[in-house]
Coordinates of C-alpha atoms (C1' of nucleotides) and ligand atoms in Angstrom, one line a residue:
Chain A
M1 CA -25.4 -11.4 -36.6
Y2 CA -28.2 -13.5 -35.3
S3 CA -29.7 -16.2 -37.5
L4 CA -33.3 -17.1 -37.3
K5 CA -32.5 -20.4 -35.9
T6 CA -30.9 -18.8 -32.8
A7 CA -33.1 -15.8 -32.5
P8 CA -33.8 -14.9 -28.9
K9 CA -36.5 -16.7 -27.2
K10 CA -39.3 -14.4 -26.1
E11 CA -38.8 -14.5 -22.4
P12 CA -35.4 -13.6 -20.8
L13 CA -33.9 -15.9 -18.2
R14 CA -35.0 -14.9 -14.7
P15 CA -31.9 -15.0 -12.5
E16 CA -33.8 -15.3 -9.3
T17 CA -35.0 -18.7 -10.4
L18 CA -31.4 -20.0 -10.6
S19 CA -30.2 -22.7 -8.2
G20 CA -27.2 -22.3 -6.0
Q21 CA -24.9 -24.2 -8.3
F22 CA -25.2 -21.3 -10.8
Y23 CA -23.9 -18.8 -8.2
Y24 CA -21.5 -17.3 -10.7
L25 CA -24.3 -16.6 -13.2
Q26 CA -26.4 -15.1 -10.5
N27 CA -23.4 -12.8 -9.7
F28 CA -23.1 -11.8 -13.3
H29 CA -26.7 -11.0 -13.6
Q30 CA -26.3 -8.8 -10.6
V31 CA -23.6 -6.9 -12.5
L32 CA -25.9 -6.5 -15.5
D33 CA -28.7 -5.2 -13.4
S34 CA -26.5 -2.8 -11.5
V35 CA -24.8 -1.5 -14.6
E36 CA -28.1 -1.0 -16.4
A37 CA -29.6 0.8 -13.5
L38 CA -26.8 3.3 -13.2
Y39 CA -25.5 3.6 -16.7
E40 CA -28.2 2.5 -19.1
D41 CA -28.0 5.6 -21.4
I42 CA -24.2 5.7 -21.7
L43 CA -23.3 2.1 -22.3
P44 CA -21.8 1.5 -25.7
P45 CA -24.6 0.2 -28.1
S46 CA -22.7 -3.0 -28.6
S47 CA -22.7 -3.7 -24.9
R48 CA -26.4 -2.9 -24.6
E49 CA -27.1 -5.4 -27.4
F50 CA -24.9 -7.9 -25.6
I51 CA -27.0 -7.6 -22.5
E52 CA -30.2 -8.0 -24.3
H53 CA -29.2 -11.1 -26.2
F54 CA -27.4 -12.6 -23.3
R55 CA -30.5 -12.4 -21.2
H56 CA -32.4 -14.4 -23.8
L57 CA -29.8 -17.1 -24.2
P58 CA -30.7 -20.5 -22.7
L59 CA -29.3 -21.2 -19.2
D60 CA -26.5 -23.5 -20.3
A61 CA -25.1 -21.0 -22.8
Q62 CA -25.2 -18.2 -20.3
A63 CA -23.5 -20.3 -17.7
L64 CA -20.8 -21.6 -20.0
L65 CA -20.0 -18.1 -21.2
I66 CA -19.4 -16.9 -17.6
R67 CA -17.4 -20.1 -16.8
L68 CA -15.2 -19.5 -19.8
H69 CA -14.8 -15.9 -18.9
S70 CA -13.5 -16.8 -15.5
R71 CA -10.7 -18.9 -17.0
K72 CA -7.3 -17.6 -17.9
G73 CA -7.3 -18.5 -21.6
P74 CA -7.1 -17.0 -24.1
I75 CA -7.4 -20.5 -25.6
I76 CA -9.5 -23.0 -23.7
R77 CA -9.7 -26.7 -24.6
E78 CA -13.2 -28.2 -24.7
D79 CA -12.0 -31.5 -23.1
K80 CA -10.7 -29.6 -20.1
L81 CA -14.2 -28.3 -19.3
S82 CA -15.8 -30.1 -16.4
Y83 CA -19.0 -28.4 -15.3
P84 CA -21.6 -30.9 -14.1
E85 CA -24.2 -28.1 -13.6
I86 CA -24.2 -27.3 -17.3
G87 CA -26.2 -30.0 -19.1
D88 CA -25.2 -29.9 -22.7
V89 CA -21.8 -28.1 -23.1
A90 CA -21.6 -28.9 -26.8
E91 CA -25.0 -27.3 -27.5
A92 CA -24.0 -24.3 -25.4
I93 CA -20.8 -23.9 -27.4
R94 CA -22.8 -24.1 -30.6
L95 CA -25.1 -21.3 -29.4
L96 CA -22.3 -19.1 -28.3
A97 CA -20.5 -19.7 -31.6
D98 CA -23.7 -18.8 -33.5
V99 CA -23.8 -15.3 -31.9
R100 CA -20.1 -14.9 -32.5
W101 CA -19.2 -14.6 -28.9
L102 CA -17.0 -17.7 -29.2
Q103 CA -14.8 -19.1 -31.9
V104 CA -14.1 -22.8 -32.3
N105 CA -10.6 -23.7 -33.5
P106 CA -9.9 -20.0 -34.1
P107 CA -7.2 -18.6 -36.5
V108 CA -4.6 -17.8 -33.9
T109 CA -0.8 -18.4 -33.9
E110 CA 0.4 -21.8 -32.8
D111 CA 2.0 -20.5 -29.5
Y112 CA -1.5 -19.9 -28.1
L113 CA -2.6 -23.4 -28.9
L114 CA 0.6 -25.0 -27.7
A115 CA 0.1 -23.2 -24.3
T116 CA -2.9 -25.4 -23.7
L117 CA -1.0 -28.7 -24.4
T118 CA 1.1 -30.6 -21.9
K119 CA 4.7 -31.6 -22.6
A120 CA 3.6 -35.2 -22.8
E121 CA 0.8 -34.4 -25.3
I122 CA 3.2 -32.4 -27.5
S123 CA 5.7 -35.1 -27.4
A124 CA 3.2 -37.8 -28.3
G125 CA 1.6 -35.7 -31.0
F126 CA 4.6 -34.4 -32.8
G127 CA 7.4 -36.8 -32.0
V128 CA 9.7 -34.4 -30.1
P129 CA 11.6 -35.7 -27.1
Q130 CA 10.5 -34.3 -23.8
H131 CA 12.8 -35.9 -21.3
G132 CA 15.4 -33.7 -19.7
L133 CA 14.1 -30.7 -21.6
S134 CA 12.4 -27.7 -20.1
R135 CA 9.2 -26.6 -21.8
P136 CA 10.8 -23.6 -23.5
A137 CA 13.7 -25.8 -24.7
M138 CA 11.2 -28.4 -26.1
L139 CA 9.1 -25.8 -27.9
A140 CA 12.2 -24.2 -29.4
T141 CA 12.9 -27.3 -31.5
L142 CA 9.2 -27.7 -32.5
H143 CA 7.7 -26.2 -35.7
V144 CA 4.0 -26.8 -36.2
T145 CA 1.2 -24.9 -37.8
P146 CA -2.2 -24.3 -36.1
A147 CA -3.7 -26.6 -38.8
E148 CA -1.5 -29.4 -37.8
I149 CA -2.4 -28.9 -34.1
Y150 CA -6.1 -28.9 -34.9
A151 CA -5.6 -32.1 -37.0
T152 CA -3.6 -33.9 -34.4
F153 CA -5.8 -33.4 -31.3
A154 CA -9.4 -34.6 -31.1
T155 CA -10.5 -31.8 -28.8
R156 CA -11.8 -28.5 -30.0
F157 CA -10.0 -25.3 -29.0
L158 CA -12.2 -22.4 -27.9
L159 CA -11.6 -18.6 -27.9
L160 CA -14.0 -16.1 -26.3
T161 CA -14.5 -13.2 -28.6
C162 CA -16.9 -11.0 -26.6
H163 CA -14.3 -9.2 -24.6
E164 CA -15.1 -5.9 -26.2
Y165 CA -18.8 -6.1 -25.2
L166 CA -18.2 -7.6 -21.7
Q167 CA -15.3 -5.4 -20.6
P168 CA -17.2 -2.1 -20.6
L169 CA -19.8 -3.7 -18.4
L170 CA -17.3 -4.9 -15.8
D171 CA -15.5 -1.5 -16.0
A172 CA -18.7 0.3 -15.4
F173 CA -19.6 -2.0 -12.5
F174 CA -16.3 -2.1 -10.6
G175 CA -15.1 1.4 -11.7
S176 CA -11.6 -0.1 -12.0
R177 CA -9.8 -3.2 -13.3
D178 CA -8.4 -4.3 -10.0
Q179 CA -11.4 -6.5 -9.2
D180 CA -13.3 -9.1 -11.1
L181 CA -16.3 -11.4 -10.5
S182 CA -14.4 -13.3 -7.8
A183 CA -15.1 -10.3 -5.5
F184 CA -18.7 -11.8 -5.1
I185 CA -17.3 -15.1 -3.8
V186 CA -14.6 -13.7 -1.6
S187 CA -17.1 -11.5 0.0
E188 CA -19.8 -14.1 0.4
L189 CA -17.4 -16.6 1.9
G190 CA -16.4 -13.9 4.4
H191 CA -12.7 -13.8 3.4
I192 CA -13.0 -10.1 3.0
R193 CA -15.5 -8.0 5.0
Y194 CA -16.2 -4.7 3.4
P195 CA -17.1 -1.5 5.2
D196 CA -20.6 -0.2 5.2
Y197 CA -21.3 2.8 3.0
P198 CA -24.4 4.2 1.3
L199 CA -25.3 2.7 -2.0
E200 CA -29.0 3.7 -2.2
R201 CA -28.3 6.9 -4.1
R202 CA -25.4 5.8 -6.3
S203 CA -23.9 8.5 -8.5
R204 CA -21.9 8.0 -11.6
R205 CA -18.2 7.6 -11.9
F206 CA -18.4 7.6 -15.7
H207 CA -20.5 10.4 -17.4
S208 CA -20.5 9.4 -21.1
T209 CA -19.8 6.6 -23.5
G210 CA -16.6 8.4 -24.2
D211 CA -15.6 8.2 -20.6
L212 CA -16.0 4.5 -20.6
Q213 CA -14.2 4.1 -23.9
E214 CA -11.3 6.3 -22.7
Y215 CA -11.0 4.3 -19.5
A216 CA -11.0 1.0 -21.4
D217 CA -8.3 2.3 -23.8
L218 CA -6.1 3.4 -20.9
E219 CA -6.4 0.0 -19.1
D220 CA -5.8 -1.9 -22.3
T221 CA -2.7 0.2 -23.1
Y222 CA -1.5 -0.3 -19.5
S223 CA -1.8 -4.1 -19.7
R224 CA 0.1 -4.0 -23.0
Y225 CA 2.8 -2.0 -21.3
R226 CA 3.0 -4.6 -18.5
E227 CA 3.4 -7.3 -21.1
W228 CA 6.2 -5.4 -22.7
R229 CA 7.9 -5.0 -19.3
A230 CA 7.6 -8.7 -18.6
D231 CA 9.5 -9.6 -21.7
P232 CA 13.2 -8.6 -21.6
E233 CA 13.5 -9.3 -25.3
A234 CA 10.8 -6.9 -26.4
P235 CA 12.1 -4.1 -28.6
L236 CA 11.5 -0.5 -27.7
E237 CA 9.5 0.0 -30.9
D238 CA 6.8 -2.2 -29.5
L239 CA 6.5 0.2 -26.6
L240 CA 6.5 3.3 -28.7
E241 CA 3.5 1.9 -30.6
L242 CA 1.6 2.3 -27.4
V243 CA 2.1 6.1 -27.1
P244 CA -0.6 7.2 -29.6
L245 CA -3.0 4.7 -27.9
I246 CA -2.8 6.6 -24.6
P247 CA -6.1 8.5 -24.4
A248 CA -5.8 12.2 -25.2
I249 CA -5.1 13.6 -21.8
A250 CA -8.3 13.8 -19.9
R251 CA -7.9 16.7 -17.5
N252 CA -10.0 16.4 -14.4
R253 CA -10.9 12.8 -15.2
P254 CA -10.5 10.3 -12.3
W255 CA -8.1 8.2 -14.3
R256 CA -5.7 11.1 -14.9
Y257 CA -3.3 9.7 -12.3
R258 CA -3.1 6.3 -14.0
C259 CA -2.7 7.9 -17.4
D260 CA 0.2 10.1 -16.2
R261 CA 1.8 7.2 -14.4
L262 CA 1.8 5.1 -17.6
I263 CA 3.3 8.0 -19.5
N264 CA 6.0 8.4 -16.9
R265 CA 6.9 4.7 -17.0
I266 CA 7.1 4.7 -20.8
G267 CA 9.2 7.8 -20.6
R268 CA 11.5 6.1 -18.2
A269 CA 11.9 3.1 -20.6
C270 CA 12.8 5.6 -23.4
E271 CA 15.4 7.1 -21.2
R272 CA 17.0 3.7 -20.5
A273 CA 17.0 3.1 -24.3
G274 CA 18.8 6.4 -24.9
E275 CA 15.7 8.0 -26.6
V276 CA 16.1 11.3 -24.8
E277 CA 13.9 13.3 -27.2
R278 CA 11.1 10.8 -26.9
A279 CA 11.3 10.8 -23.1
L280 CA 11.2 14.6 -23.0
E281 CA 8.0 14.6 -25.2
L282 CA 6.3 12.0 -23.0
Y283 CA 7.2 13.7 -19.7
A284 CA 5.9 17.0 -21.1
M285 CA 2.5 15.3 -21.5
S286 CA 2.4 14.3 -17.8
E287 CA 1.6 16.3 -14.7
L288 CA 2.5 13.6 -12.3
P289 CA 5.9 13.7 -10.5
P290 CA 8.6 12.9 -11.3
A291 CA 7.8 14.0 -14.9
R292 CA 9.2 17.5 -14.4
E293 CA 12.1 16.3 -12.3
R294 CA 13.1 13.9 -15.2
R295 CA 12.9 16.7 -17.7
V296 CA 15.1 18.9 -15.6
R297 CA 17.6 16.1 -15.2
L298 CA 17.6 15.4 -19.0
F299 CA 18.0 19.1 -19.8
A300 CA 21.0 19.1 -17.4
A301 CA 22.5 16.0 -18.8
T302 CA 22.4 17.5 -22.3
H303 CA 23.7 20.8 -21.0
D304 CA 20.6 22.7 -21.9
W305 CA 21.0 24.7 -18.7
Y306 CA 18.6 27.4 -19.7
S307 CA 15.7 25.0 -20.2
A308 CA 16.7 23.3 -17.0
Y309 CA 16.6 26.6 -15.1
T310 CA 13.3 27.6 -16.5
L311 CA 11.5 24.4 -15.6
C312 CA 13.3 24.0 -12.2
L313 CA 12.2 27.5 -11.3
Q314 CA 8.6 26.6 -12.1
M315 CA 8.9 23.6 -9.8
Q316 CA 10.4 25.7 -7.1
E317 CA 7.6 28.3 -7.2
A318 CA 4.8 25.9 -7.7
P319 CA 5.8 22.4 -6.5
A320 CA 3.2 19.7 -7.2
D321 CA 4.2 17.9 -4.0
Y322 CA 7.1 17.4 -1.5
S323 CA 9.2 15.5 -4.0
E324 CA 9.2 18.4 -6.4
R325 CA 9.9 20.9 -3.7
H326 CA 12.7 18.7 -2.4
F327 CA 14.2 18.2 -5.9
A328 CA 14.0 21.9 -6.9
R329 CA 15.7 23.0 -3.7
F330 CA 18.7 20.7 -4.0
F331 CA 19.1 20.7 -7.8
M332 CA 18.8 24.5 -8.4
P333 CA 22.2 25.4 -7.1
R334 CA 23.8 23.1 -9.6
I335 CA 22.0 24.8 -12.4
L336 CA 22.8 28.3 -11.2
K337 CA 26.4 27.3 -11.0
Q338 CA 26.5 26.3 -14.6
L339 CA 24.8 29.5 -15.6
G340 CA 27.3 31.5 -13.7
L341 CA 24.6 32.9 -11.3
P342 CA 25.0 33.1 -7.6
A343 CA 23.6 30.1 -5.7
A344 CA 21.7 30.5 -2.5
S345 CA 23.6 29.2 0.5
R346 CA 23.1 25.6 1.4
R347 CA 20.8 24.6 4.2
P348 CA 22.8 23.2 7.1
A349 CA 22.6 19.4 7.3
P350 CA 20.3 18.2 10.1
R351 CA 22.0 17.0 13.2
I352 CA 22.2 13.3 13.3
Q353 CA 22.7 11.3 16.5
R354 CA 24.8 8.2 16.1
L355 CA 24.1 5.1 18.2
E356 CA 25.8 1.8 18.8
G357 CA 24.4 -1.3 20.4
G358 CA 22.0 -4.1 19.8
K359 CA 22.6 -7.3 18.0
P360 CA 24.1 -6.6 14.6
E361 CA 22.0 -9.3 12.9
D362 CA 18.8 -7.5 14.0
R363 CA 17.0 -4.9 11.9
P364 CA 18.3 -1.4 12.4
E365 CA 15.0 -0.3 14.0
L366 CA 15.3 -3.0 16.7
R367 CA 18.9 -2.2 17.3
A368 CA 18.0 1.4 17.8
M369 CA 15.3 0.5 20.3
Q370 CA 17.8 -1.4 22.4
A371 CA 20.4 1.4 22.1
L372 CA 18.0 4.1 23.0
G373 CA 17.0 2.4 26.2
T374 CA 13.8 2.7 28.2
D375 CA 14.9 5.2 30.9
N376 CA 12.4 7.8 29.6
G377 CA 9.7 5.3 28.4
D378 CA 9.0 2.4 26.2
W379 CA 9.7 2.4 22.4
H380 CA 7.4 1.0 19.8
Y381 CA 8.2 0.2 16.2
V382 CA 5.1 1.7 14.5
E383 CA 6.3 3.4 11.3
N384 CA 3.3 4.4 9.1
W385 CA 0.8 2.2 11.0
L386 CA 0.2 4.4 14.0
F387 CA -0.9 7.7 12.4
N388 CA -2.7 6.1 9.6
A389 CA -4.7 3.9 12.0
W390 CA -5.4 6.7 14.3
L391 CA -6.6 9.0 11.6
G392 CA -8.3 6.2 9.6
L393 CA -10.4 5.5 12.7
W394 CA -11.1 9.2 13.5
F395 CA -12.2 9.9 9.9
W396 CA -13.8 6.5 9.3
D397 CA -17.4 7.9 9.0
V398 CA -16.1 10.7 6.7
I399 CA -14.3 8.3 4.4
Y400 CA -17.4 6.1 4.0
S401 CA -19.8 9.0 3.7
D402 CA -21.8 9.6 0.6
A403 CA -20.0 11.7 -2.0
P404 CA -20.4 12.1 -5.8
G405 CA -19.1 9.1 -7.6
A406 CA -17.5 7.6 -4.5
F407 CA -19.5 4.4 -4.2
T408 CA -21.0 2.3 -7.0
H409 CA -20.8 -1.3 -5.9
P410 CA -20.8 -3.5 -2.7
F411 CA -17.2 -4.6 -2.8
Q412 CA -15.3 -1.3 -2.3
I413 CA -12.5 -1.0 0.2
A414 CA -12.5 2.7 -0.2
P415 CA -14.3 5.4 -2.1
H416 CA -13.3 5.6 -5.7
D417 CA -12.0 9.1 -5.3
L418 CA -9.9 8.6 -2.1
Y419 CA -6.6 9.5 -3.7
E420 CA -8.1 11.9 -6.3
P421 CA -7.8 15.7 -6.1
G422 CA -10.9 17.2 -4.5
F423 CA -11.4 14.3 -2.0
R424 CA -11.4 16.8 0.9
Q425 CA -13.3 19.5 -0.9
R426 CA -16.2 17.0 -1.6
R427 CA -16.4 16.3 2.1
E428 CA -15.4 19.6 3.5
K429 CA -18.2 20.1 6.0
L430 CA -17.8 16.6 7.6
I431 CA -14.1 17.0 7.7
R432 CA -14.3 20.3 9.5
Q433 CA -16.6 18.8 12.0
R434 CA -14.3 15.9 12.7
L435 CA -11.3 18.2 12.9
A436 CA -13.1 20.4 15.4
M437 CA -14.0 17.4 17.5
L438 CA -10.3 16.7 18.0
E439 CA -10.0 19.7 20.4
E440 CA -13.5 19.5 21.9
G441 CA -14.7 17.4 24.8
S442 CA -12.7 15.5 27.3
L443 CA -9.8 13.3 26.7
S444 CA -11.7 10.2 27.7
E445 CA -14.7 11.1 25.5
R446 CA -12.5 11.3 22.5
Q447 CA -10.7 8.1 23.5
Q448 CA -14.1 6.5 23.7
V449 CA -14.8 7.5 20.1
L450 CA -11.6 5.9 18.9
L451 CA -12.2 2.6 20.8
E452 CA -15.8 2.3 19.7
T453 CA -14.8 2.9 16.1
W454 CA -12.2 0.2 16.4
Q455 CA -14.6 -2.3 17.9
A456 CA -17.4 -1.5 15.5
H457 CA -15.2 -2.0 12.4
E458 CA -12.5 -4.4 13.5
G459 CA -11.5 -6.8 10.7
K460 CA -13.1 -4.8 7.9
A461 CA -10.9 -4.1 4.8
N462 CA -9.9 -0.5 4.6
P463 CA -7.0 1.6 3.3
F464 CA -5.6 2.9 6.6
V465 CA -6.3 0.7 9.7
G466 CA -4.3 -2.5 10.1
W467 CA -6.2 -4.5 12.8
Y468 CA -3.2 -5.9 14.6
E469 CA -3.3 -7.5 18.0
G470 CA -2.7 -4.9 20.6
G471 CA -3.4 -2.1 18.1
A472 CA -6.2 -0.6 20.1
A473 CA -4.0 -0.3 23.2
L474 CA -1.3 1.5 21.2
L475 CA -3.9 3.9 19.9
E476 CA -5.1 4.6 23.4
K477 CA -1.5 5.4 24.4
A478 CA -1.1 7.6 21.4
H479 CA -4.2 9.5 22.3
A480 CA -3.1 10.0 25.9
H481 CA 0.5 11.1 25.0
I482 CA 0.1 13.1 21.8
P483 CA -1.5 16.6 22.3
A484 CA -4.7 17.2 20.3
R485 CA -3.1 20.1 18.5
H486 CA -0.4 17.9 17.2
I487 CA -2.9 15.4 15.9
R488 CA -4.9 18.1 14.3
V489 CA -2.0 19.6 12.3
I490 CA -0.9 16.1 11.3
A491 CA -4.4 15.4 10.2
E492 CA -4.6 18.5 8.1
R493 CA -1.4 17.6 6.2
W494 CA -2.5 14.0 5.9
L495 CA -5.9 15.0 4.4
S496 CA -4.3 17.4 1.9
D497 CA -2.7 14.5 -0.1
L498 CA -3.7 11.1 1.2
R499 CA -1.7 9.2 -1.4
N500 CA 1.6 10.9 -0.7
H501 CA 1.2 11.7 3.0
R502 CA 0.2 8.3 4.2
S503 CA 3.9 7.2 4.3
G504 CA 7.1 8.7 5.5
F505 CA 6.3 8.6 9.2
P506 CA 9.2 7.9 11.6
D507 CA 10.0 4.3 12.6
L508 CA 9.7 4.5 16.3
I509 CA 7.6 6.2 19.0
Q510 CA 8.3 6.5 22.7
W511 CA 5.6 7.0 25.3
R512 CA 7.5 9.1 27.8
H513 CA 7.1 8.8 31.5
D514 CA 6.6 12.6 31.7
G515 CA 3.4 12.2 29.6
G516 CA 4.9 13.3 26.3
Y517 CA 6.2 11.3 23.4
E518 CA 9.0 11.3 20.9
L519 CA 9.3 10.2 17.2
V520 CA 12.5 8.7 15.9
E521 CA 13.5 7.8 12.3
V522 CA 16.2 5.1 12.3
K523 CA 18.8 4.9 9.6
G524 CA 21.2 2.0 9.1
P525 CA 24.4 2.2 7.0
G526 CA 23.6 2.7 3.3
D527 CA 20.1 4.0 4.0
Q528 CA 19.2 7.7 3.8
L529 CA 16.2 9.8 4.4
R530 CA 13.6 9.6 1.6
P531 CA 11.9 12.8 0.4
N532 CA 8.6 11.8 2.0
Q533 CA 10.4 11.2 5.3
T534 CA 12.2 14.6 5.1
A535 CA 8.9 16.3 4.4
W536 CA 7.3 15.0 7.5
L537 CA 10.4 15.7 9.6
Q538 CA 10.5 19.2 8.4
F539 CA 6.8 19.6 9.1
F540 CA 7.3 18.2 12.6
G541 CA 10.1 20.7 13.2
E542 CA 7.8 23.6 12.1
E543 CA 5.0 22.5 14.3
G544 CA 7.1 21.8 17.4
I545 CA 6.4 18.0 17.2
P546 CA 9.2 16.1 18.8
A547 CA 11.0 14.1 16.1
R548 CA 14.6 13.3 15.3
V549 CA 16.8 11.0 13.2
V550 CA 19.3 8.5 14.7
Y551 CA 21.9 6.6 12.8
V552 CA 22.8 3.1 13.8
A553 CA 26.4 2.2 13.2
Chain B
dC1 C1' 10.2 -39.7 -7.3
dT2 C1' 9.4 -35.2 -4.8
dA3 C1' 8.9 -30.2 -4.3
dT4 C1' 7.2 -26.2 -6.4
dT5 C1' 4.1 -23.6 -9.2
dA6 C1' 0.0 -22.2 -11.9
dA7 C1' -4.8 -22.8 -12.7
dC8 C1' -9.0 -23.3 -11.0
dT9 C1' -12.9 -23.3 -7.6
dG10 C1' -16.4 -21.6 -4.3
Chain C
dT1 C1' 0.7 -5.1 -7.9
dT2 C1' 2.6 -2.3 -4.4
dC3 C1' 5.1 -0.6 -1.1
dA4 C1' 9.3 0.1 1.8
dC5 C1' 13.7 -1.2 2.6
dA6 C1' 18.7 -3.0 1.9
dC7 C1' 22.4 -3.2 -1.1
dA8 C1' 25.3 -3.1 -5.2
dA9 C1' 27.1 -0.9 -9.4
dT10 C1' 28.3 3.2 -11.7
dC11 C1' 29.3 7.8 -12.3
dT12 C1' 30.5 12.6 -10.7
dC13 C1' 32.6 15.9 -7.8
Chain D
dG1 C1' 28.0 11.6 -2.5
dA2 C1' 24.5 11.1 -6.1
dT3 C1' 22.0 8.2 -9.0
dT4 C1' 20.2 4.2 -10.8
dG5 C1' 18.9 -0.3 -10.7
dT6 C1' 18.1 -4.9 -8.4
dG7 C1' 16.6 -8.1 -5.0
dT8 C1' 13.8 -9.2 -0.9
dG9 C1' 9.9 -9.5 2.2
dT10 C1' 5.4 -8.3 2.6
dC11 C1' 0.9 -8.8 1.1
dT12 C1' -2.1 -10.8 -1.8
dC13 C1' -9.0 -15.6 0.0
dA14 C1' -7.9 -20.5 1.1
dG15 C1' -7.8 -25.1 -0.4
dT16 C1' -7.4 -28.7 -4.2
dT17 C1' -5.4 -30.4 -8.4
dA18 C1' -2.5 -31.0 -12.3
dA19 C1' 1.8 -29.9 -14.6
dT20 C1' 6.4 -29.0 -14.4
dA21 C1' 11.2 -28.8 -12.8
dG22 C1' 14.8 -31.0 -11.0
dG23 C1' 17.3 -34.4 -8.2
dG24 C1' 18.5 -39.4 -7.5
Ligands
MN1 MN1 11.2 2.5 8.2
MN2 MN1 14.1 4.0 8.9

DNA sequence: CTATTAACTG
DNA sequence: TTCACACAATCTC
DNA sequence: GATTGTGTGTCTCAGTTAATAGGG
């Protein structure tokens, strides 16, 4: 792989000697150092080799590789490179090509090459008219081979081929694919301020080379699924090819959720294409709702009432979440009827208040506020913001406390395991303390805690607190009007499933003159309660928390 | 020719 | 990419 | 009424540049 001529120099590049214009290379070296420190023994051998050889490349070659990696690609034209800080780009290209991390004029199909050419260039190069034609229309009439393109244009076409070595390093560093090297810049420029959390004793999110491989396979398959979705012409067969690529189900792995979500989405696509058997197979692999609901519906649609009954019964007795509980409750009577079994009596429909008033062009929530009037107190349109902000502040220190595998790099908005099962269990002691604090001390002391937390962290990126103007005042009101017991039981339910229980709160809240409060969910015509809203409303009813639904005509 | 969009940058 | 929502089309009861 | 799918607004870090679409 490495010829003598390009054999590594003895001394690796020392990133601390880099000047500011190589900021992006400094950042990448930080990634390498961090990943080596945390995951040295489980990195794939090819990635370890990559690191070793990368460190020994000359500065220009290192810099060019990272510059190219930050481009969209996949094909990049040499004549479009303008990097004054890199002295000899041609030499850097030669070095990268020598170690096979880069291909010059690679054997790819012509569409990748054409994507780098402008309409004017294509027109001039191949004599096709460009005026009045959209790009797709122009390309439709054009038939050229890659060889012809290479012969026609003077520039070289570059393709990075080190993705398979580089990606595991970035996966290991970020722990997910939703961030890239731009996180360094965005943070440095102050566009995003991250919360403070402990990084001194980092613990691993990946525990073996297999873990890293499995996660990479999942994400690669996921992006192929997204490509399939984006193309309306793509045949179902292309999608079905992905199914065997989905990693063997990794129970208790952090990426189980993403895995099951991908399975559910492919299953849904199969349903739309009429591939019921395929869909059933896929859903059977997934534990994530609505997999079981879809199976019950498909059994029902094919009149397999016995299978529908068996599965629906399992859902009823051990619902994975509110949506399964909700579905089993309303769908079971239908199945029982088909089987000739007696159905339990229907629950009475909740009483709904109908309101009229407000300007018809306004949003239903605003119309309801006007119609409800302010005789008993002011209304505020807070929806999910209020309780998430309140609880997000109260549990701020818990969320950003040390926990196994929670924090691995400096650009995290939340702990990696925020929405994973076991989030509470891993922080049980602290959570109990914070819950107990809710009903200890004086009202003003607790209010002080909230306000100080707001002031200390205002503006920092986080999953729950939106730092809106006037938000702190609303939270003070909430603290004064909502009894501590109400907050505590809401907190318990919120903590039990942060992903699902962070939404579904009622639209409006009223601070009543009598010191109390009331929650109101507004429904306009054509809108109905969603399962997560029903779940909270039912919970509020059980706990004696004042909440109702109003319908705006 | 102008408005919109995508890519790129720090 | 992700929601939360409004609304339309289609089918079933 | 139930179900499913679609579109919309919101939110993406902010600012510059080049390419494209589309109208006159
Ligand atoms: Mn709402
Ligand atoms: Mn509503």
